[in-house]
Amino acid sequence: MDNFKLLINGRLEAGDAQMDVINPATEQVLAACPRASRAQLDRAIAAAKTAYPAWAAKDIAERRKALNVMADIIEANADMLGRILTQEQGKPLKDAVGEARALAANFRDFAKLPLDEKIIEDGAKRHVKTRRRPLGVVALIVPWNFPLVTLGSKIPPALLAGNTVVIKPAPTTPLATLAMGALLKDALPPGVMNIVADANDLGGALTAHPDIAKISFTGSTATGRKVMEAASHDIKRLTLELGGNDAAIVLDDVDVKKSASGIFAGAFRNSGQVCIAVKRLYVHESIYDAMVSELSALAKAAVVGDGLEQGTQLGPLQNRMQYEKVKEILADAAKSGTVLETSAVPPRGYFIAPTIVRDIAEGSRLVDEEQFGPVLPVISYSDPEDALARANATPYGLGASVWSSDPARALKYAQRLEAGTVWINKHSELAAHIPFGGAKQSGLGVERGEEGLAEFTQLQVINAAV
Ligand code: NAD
């Protein structure tokens, strides 16, 4: 795999340096990737700044059209993008192609969202309306778990609103994003969309740059704090989608088998490397053993392997650092909980089989921290009020779920969970038209939906005397 290029001012160019990208399923070098220098980053920002006025001045109908053209191009190349994504990220090919298709769908879905002026007052004394102006150059920074679809909630609304963008993928998963850039190069005027890959060293310069008007960041809470600091100097606009430690509360009235399969998918999809994965499972004591045994059977039956191989359900952890971290958390969990037997993994690669840990509680790293990997603690409770309090006892507040056969009962608890999204009898579902954001230290602002689109704009009030 070769010939990946940065996208700066409408041109594909080599990096001033290069870096290796590793395939996590084989631990072999997958490709040499261009690595942007500080000068290349500055040129990308300058190109976006130059392109901004003309792009912002276009009729929004033209920008909607451009999003649809980009959707078609991505859709037509979803297989190719998916193959690259599987090899750099690890996820099964079907999921990777699905992610590329979801990116295309995001472009199409955002293109339909309204961005209209609103009349606030039309009286005898004054005429007041609000409108949405673009911000300027927006930095889009993403992590390595869903390199493509994370950009799906950033690129389309940023461009639709009339901004220009500088995209920075994660250093371990830049390739599918660069391939996307090469495909979309001619779908936009030069400089409207720029992509720079780095070795985890340009984020600070990008976020502090005086010509960046807004930062849309998805990543860890620790880096989110740094981004917030960098934004503070110029009061840059900021959307932060950060870490989570989602709790799922299973009430005593569920169909155990049916819920177990939904919970398993919600916890282990993408090998648990999902910001909104089920990361702590609270199960009523009356069905605890039955639930553990269903989940454990699913874990044992899961096929773990190279995402390119037919039949693989779960791939490796994306990078060595995450692999080592999850192994440490698992070793720590073995001290206080019971680690159940699971499926086999290939001898090479950053593989950890989906693992259920029972008889564990708060006070262990697995329960208190964001594991971001395929290890699920199953915690017993006797009083749902107690489960609710324990689910809320975290600095995070991204997602949560309640599982019950009684919708009214589920809703009663759902409304009291301190999370940006609470699902009922499912976990982890997102869509372009549904807003998504974190409570507490899981984020700031929202993405997706009309609210998410609005965050790429400045509200302007026109207040006229009549
Ligand atoms: P990370 O914070 O280490 O990196 C994210 C991105 O930030 C990368 O592109 C990285 O190069 C860049 N970066 C590093 N230092 C920077 C700096 N000083 N300034 C600006 N950017 C900088 O996160 P990660 O380990 O790649 O991703 C995993 C984390 O992301 C988890 O905590 C997960 O929950 C979170 N996440 C959140 C969401 C969400 O929507 N809330 C979605 C996916 C992942």
Coordinates of C-alpha atoms and ligand atoms in Angstrom, one line a residue, residues 141-146 150 168-171 198 200-201 203-204 207 217-221 223-224 226-227 241-244 274-275 279 322 370 372 398 436 442 447, ligand 1:
I141 CA -9.3 16.6 15.0
V142 CA -10.2 12.9 15.4
P143 CA -9.1 9.7 17.2
W144 CA -8.3 6.2 15.8
N145 CA -11.4 4.1 16.7
F146 CA -13.7 5.4 13.9
T150 CA -16.2 10.6 13.2
K168 CA -6.0 16.1 11.4
P169 CA -6.5 12.3 11.7
A170 CA -5.0 10.3 14.5
P171 CA -1.3 9.3 13.9
D198 CA 1.1 14.2 12.0
N200 CA 0.9 13.3 17.4
D201 CA 3.0 16.5 17.3
G203 CA -2.3 19.2 17.5
G204 CA -1.0 21.9 19.8
T207 CA -5.4 24.4 18.0
F217 CA -12.3 17.7 18.7
T218 CA -13.0 14.1 19.4
G219 CA -10.6 12.2 21.6
S220 CA -9.7 11.6 25.2
T221 CA -10.7 13.9 28.1
T223 CA -6.3 15.9 25.4
G224 CA -9.6 17.7 25.5
K226 CA -5.3 20.8 26.4
V227 CA -7.5 21.7 23.5
E241 CA -16.5 14.9 22.2
L242 CA -14.5 13.1 24.9
G243 CA -14.2 9.9 26.9
G244 CA -17.0 8.0 28.5
V274 CA -16.2 2.9 21.1
C275 CA -16.7 6.1 23.1
K279 CA -18.4 -0.1 29.8
Q322 CA -4.0 0.7 23.9
E370 CA -12.6 4.0 30.7
F372 CA -11.7 1.3 25.8
L398 CA -21.5 10.4 27.6
F436 CA -25.2 13.8 20.4
S442 CA -17.5 13.7 28.5
E447 CA -22.6 17.3 17.3
Ligands
NAD1 P1 -6.4 11.3 22.0 O1 -7.0 12.4 22.8 O2 -5.1 10.8 22.4 O3 -6.2 11.8 20.5 C1 -7.2 12.3 19.7 C2 -6.6 13.2 18.6 O4 -6.0 14.3 19.3 C3 -5.5 12.6 17.8 O5 -5.7 13.0 16.5 C4 -4.3 13.2 18.4 O6 -3.2 13.2 17.5 C5 -4.7 14.6 18.7 N1 -3.9 15.3 19.7 C6 -3.0 14.8 20.5 N2 -2.5 15.8 21.3 C7 -3.1 17.0 20.9 C8 -3.1 18.3 21.4 N3 -2.3 18.7 22.3 N4 -3.9 19.2 20.8 C9 -4.8 18.8 19.9 N5 -4.9 17.5 19.4 C10 -4.1 16.6 19.9 O7 -7.5 10.2 21.9 P2 -7.3 8.7 21.4 O8 -6.6 7.9 22.4 O9 -6.8 8.8 20.0 O10 -8.9 8.2 21.3 C11 -9.5 7.6 22.3 C12 -10.4 8.5 23.1 O11 -11.3 9.2 22.3 C13 -11.2 7.8 24.2 O12 -11.2 8.5 25.4 C14 -12.6 7.8 23.6 O13 -13.7 7.7 24.5 C15 -12.6 9.2 22.9 N6 -13.7 9.2 21.9 C16 -14.7 10.0 22.1 C17 -15.8 10.1 21.2 C18 -17.0 11.0 21.4 O14 -17.7 11.2 20.5 N7 -17.2 11.4 22.6 C19 -15.7 9.3 20.0 C20 -14.6 8.5 19.8 C21 -13.6 8.5 20.8

